[in-house]
Coordinates of N, CA and C in Angstrom, one line a residue:
M1 N 1.9 3.0 4.2 CA 3.2 3.7 3.9 C 3.4 4.3 5.3
I2 N 4.9 4.3 5.5 CA 5.4 5.1 6.7 C 6.7 5.8 6.3
T3 N 6.6 7.2 6.7 CA 7.9 8.2 6.5 C 8.5 8.3 7.7
V4 N 10.0 8.3 7.5 CA 10.7 8.7 8.6 C 11.7 9.7 8.4
Y5 N 11.7 10.7 9.5 CA 12.6 11.9 9.0 C 13.1 12.3 10.4
G6 N 14.0 13.4 10.6 CA 14.5 13.9 11.9 C 13.8 15.3 11.8
A7 N 13.6 15.6 13.1 CA 13.0 17.3 13.5 C 14.0 17.7 14.5
S8 N 14.1 19.2 14.5 CA 14.9 19.9 15.4 C 16.4 19.3 15.6
D9 N 16.9 19.0 16.6 CA 18.1 18.2 16.6 C 18.1 17.3 17.5
D10 N 16.8 16.7 17.9 CA 16.7 15.7 18.9 C 15.4 14.7 18.9
L11 N 14.8 14.9 17.8 CA 13.5 14.0 17.6 C 13.5 13.2 16.1
I12 N 13.0 12.2 16.2 CA 12.9 11.1 15.1 C 11.3 11.1 14.9
E13 N 11.0 11.4 13.7 CA 9.5 11.4 13.6 C 9.2 10.3 12.6
I14 N 8.0 9.6 12.9 CA 7.4 8.7 12.1 C 6.0 9.0 11.8
D15 N 5.7 9.1 10.3 CA 4.2 9.7 10.0 C 3.9 8.4 9.0
G16 N 2.4 8.6 8.7 CA 1.7 7.8 7.9 C 0.8 6.9 8.3
D17 N 1.0 5.6 8.2 CA 0.2 4.5 8.9 C 0.5 4.4 10.3
I18 N 1.4 4.9 10.8 CA 1.9 4.9 12.1 C 2.5 6.3 12.4
S19 N 2.0 6.9 13.5 CA 2.6 8.3 13.9 C 3.1 8.2 15.4
E20 N 4.4 8.4 15.3 CA 5.3 8.3 16.6 C 6.5 9.2 16.5
E21 N 6.9 9.7 17.8 CA 8.0 10.6 17.8 C 8.8 9.9 19.0
F22 N 10.2 9.8 18.6 CA 11.3 9.1 19.3 C 12.2 10.1 19.7
G23 N 12.7 10.2 20.9 CA 13.9 11.1 21.2 C 15.1 10.4 20.6
Y24 N 16.0 11.3 20.4 CA 17.2 10.9 19.7 C 18.4 10.8 20.9
H25 N 19.1 9.6 20.8 CA 19.9 9.3 22.0 C 21.5 9.1 21.6
N26 N 21.8 8.3 20.4 CA 23.0 8.0 20.3 C 23.8 8.9 19.2
E27 N 24.1 10.0 20.0 CA 24.9 11.1 19.0 C 26.1 10.5 18.2
D28 N 26.6 9.6 18.8 CA 28.0 9.0 18.2 C 27.7 8.2 17.1
K29 N 26.8 7.1 17.1 CA 26.7 6.4 16.0 C 25.2 6.4 15.3
G30 N 24.4 7.2 15.9 CA 23.0 7.3 15.3 C 22.0 6.1 16.1
D31 N 20.9 6.4 15.9 CA 19.8 5.4 16.5 C 19.2 4.5 15.3
L32 N 18.8 3.4 15.7 CA 18.2 2.5 14.8 C 16.8 2.3 14.9
L33 N 16.1 2.0 13.8 CA 14.8 1.8 13.5 C 14.8 0.5 13.0
A34 N 14.0 -0.6 13.4 CA 13.7 -1.8 13.0 C 12.2 -1.8 12.6
F35 N 12.2 -2.4 11.5 CA 10.7 -2.4 10.8 C 10.1 -3.8 10.7
S36 N 8.9 -4.0 10.8 CA 8.3 -5.4 10.7 C 8.6 -6.2 9.6
D37 N 8.9 -5.5 8.5 CA 9.5 -6.4 7.2 C 11.0 -6.8 7.2
G38 N 11.7 -6.4 8.2 CA 13.0 -6.8 8.3 C 14.0 -5.6 7.9
T39 N 13.4 -4.4 7.5 CA 14.3 -3.4 7.4 C 14.8 -2.7 8.6
V40 N 16.1 -2.3 8.6 CA 16.7 -1.6 9.7 C 17.4 -0.3 9.0
L41 N 16.9 1.0 9.7 CA 17.7 2.0 9.2 C 18.4 2.7 10.3
R42 N 19.4 3.4 10.1 CA 20.1 4.0 11.0 C 20.0 5.8 10.7
I43 N 19.5 6.4 11.7 CA 19.3 7.9 11.7 C 20.4 8.6 12.6
V44 N 21.0 9.5 12.0 CA 22.0 10.3 12.8 C 21.9 11.7 12.3
F45 N 22.1 12.7 13.3 CA 22.1 14.1 13.2 C 23.7 14.5 13.1
T46 N 23.9 14.9 12.1 CA 25.4 15.1 11.6 C 25.9 16.6 12.4
D47 N 27.2 16.7 12.1 CA 27.9 17.9 12.6 C 27.5 19.0 11.7
A48 N 27.0 18.7 10.6 CA 26.5 19.8 9.6 C 25.1 20.2 9.8
A49 N 24.5 19.6 10.9 CA 23.2 19.9 11.3 C 22.1 19.3 10.1
I50 N 22.3 18.2 9.6 CA 21.4 17.5 8.6 C 21.1 16.2 9.2
W51 N 19.9 15.8 9.2 CA 19.6 14.4 9.7 C 19.9 13.5 8.4
R52 N 20.6 12.4 8.6 CA 21.1 11.4 7.5 C 20.4 10.1 7.9
I53 N 19.9 9.4 6.9 CA 19.4 8.0 7.1 C 19.9 7.1 6.1
T54 N 20.4 6.0 6.5 CA 21.0 4.9 5.8 C 20.5 3.7 6.1
T55 N 20.7 2.8 5.3 CA 20.0 1.4 5.3 C 21.0 0.7 6.0
V56 N 20.7 -0.3 6.9 CA 21.6 -1.2 7.7 C 21.2 -2.6 7.1
A57 N 19.9 -2.8 7.0 CA 19.3 -4.1 6.4 C 18.1 -3.8 5.6
R58 N 18.1 -4.3 4.6 CA 16.9 -4.2 3.6 C 15.9 -5.4 3.8
G59 N 14.6 -4.9 4.0 CA 13.7 -6.0 4.2 C 12.8 -6.2 2.9
S60 N 11.4 -6.6 3.2 CA 10.7 -6.8 1.9 C 9.9 -5.6 1.6
A61 N 9.9 -4.6 2.4 CA 9.1 -3.4 2.1 C 9.9 -2.6 0.9
E62 N 8.9 -2.0 0.2 CA 9.5 -0.9 -0.8 C 10.0 0.2 0.0
L63 N 11.4 0.5 -0.3 CA 12.1 1.5 0.5 C 12.8 2.6 -0.4
T64 N 12.3 3.8 -0.3 CA 13.1 4.9 -0.8 C 13.7 5.9 0.2
I65 N 14.9 6.4 -0.1 CA 15.3 7.4 0.7 C 15.7 8.6 0.1
E66 N 15.1 9.9 0.3 CA 15.4 11.1 -0.4 C 16.2 11.9 0.5
Q67 N 17.5 12.1 0.0 CA 18.4 12.8 0.7 C 18.3 14.4 0.7
A68 N 18.6 14.9 1.7 CA 18.4 16.6 1.9 C 19.8 17.1 1.3
P69 N 19.6 18.2 0.7 CA 21.0 18.8 0.2 C 21.9 19.3 1.3
E70 N 22.9 19.4 1.0 CA 23.8 20.0 2.5 C 23.6 21.5 2.5
D71 N 23.3 22.1 1.6 CA 23.1 23.5 1.8 C 21.7 24.3 1.8
D72 N 20.9 23.6 2.2 CA 19.6 24.2 2.3 C 18.9 24.1 3.8
E73 N 18.9 25.2 4.6 CA 18.5 25.4 5.9 C 17.0 25.0 6.0
S74 N 16.2 25.1 5.1 CA 14.8 24.8 5.1 C 14.5 23.5 5.0
N75 N 15.5 22.5 4.3 CA 15.4 21.0 4.2 C 16.7 20.5 4.8
Y76 N 16.4 20.2 5.9 CA 17.7 19.6 6.7 C 17.5 18.1 7.3
T77 N 16.6 17.4 6.6 CA 16.7 16.0 6.8 C 16.2 15.0 5.7
D78 N 17.0 13.9 5.7 CA 16.7 12.9 4.7 C 15.2 12.5 5.0
R79 N 14.6 11.8 4.1 CA 13.2 11.3 4.4 C 13.3 9.8 3.8
A80 N 13.0 8.7 4.5 CA 12.7 7.5 4.1 C 11.3 7.1 4.2
T81 N 11.0 6.4 3.1 CA 9.7 5.9 3.0 C 9.6 4.5 2.6
L82 N 8.7 3.8 3.5 CA 8.7 2.4 3.4 C 7.1 2.2 3.1
I83 N 6.9 1.1 2.0 CA 5.5 0.7 1.9 C 5.6 -0.9 2.0
G84 N 4.8 -1.2 3.0 CA 4.7 -2.7 3.5 C 5.0 -3.0 4.8
A85 N 5.7 -2.1 5.4 CA 6.1 -2.2 6.9 C 4.8 -2.0 7.8
V86 N 4.6 -2.8 8.8 CA 3.5 -2.6 9.6 C 3.8 -1.8 10.9
W87 N 5.0 -2.1 11.6 CA 5.5 -1.6 12.8 C 6.9 -1.4 12.8
V88 N 7.0 -0.5 13.9 CA 8.6 0.0 14.0 C 9.2 -0.1 15.6
V89 N 10.3 -0.4 15.8 CA 11.0 -0.4 17.0 C 12.3 0.6 16.9
H90 N 12.4 1.4 17.9 CA 13.4 2.3 18.1 C 14.4 1.7 19.0
G91 N 15.7 1.8 18.6 CA 16.9 1.2 19.6 C 18.0 1.7 19.4
L92 N 19.1 1.3 20.0 CA 20.5 1.8 20.0 C 21.5 0.9 19.3
A93 N 21.3 -0.4 19.5 CA 22.2 -1.3 19.3 C 21.5 -2.4 18.2
L94 N 22.2 -3.2 17.6 CA 21.9 -4.3 16.6 C 22.6 -5.4 16.9
A95 N 22.3 -6.6 17.1 CA 23.1 -7.7 17.4 C 22.8 -8.6 16.2
R96 N 23.7 -9.3 15.7 CA 23.6 -10.0 14.6 C 24.4 -11.6 14.8

């Protein structure tokens, strides 16, 4: 199991079977995370100071995304959980 979420205003956190921290770079369009099962997620820090995670491509892993409320300062990040992915790559662009 892997959980993805944002921290502060410039960090992307990966916890669970993999633990890693990526710097956030693409403030205009968000950063991309590609997983070994084929899942691709976009994570963006919004003008409302909330981390939002959306699905770009669905892979074979079981994926759930829990959305953070708009008005809760103690819960300012969506959380994506993947069951079945083995590795993750952080990037800024996706070519199809």
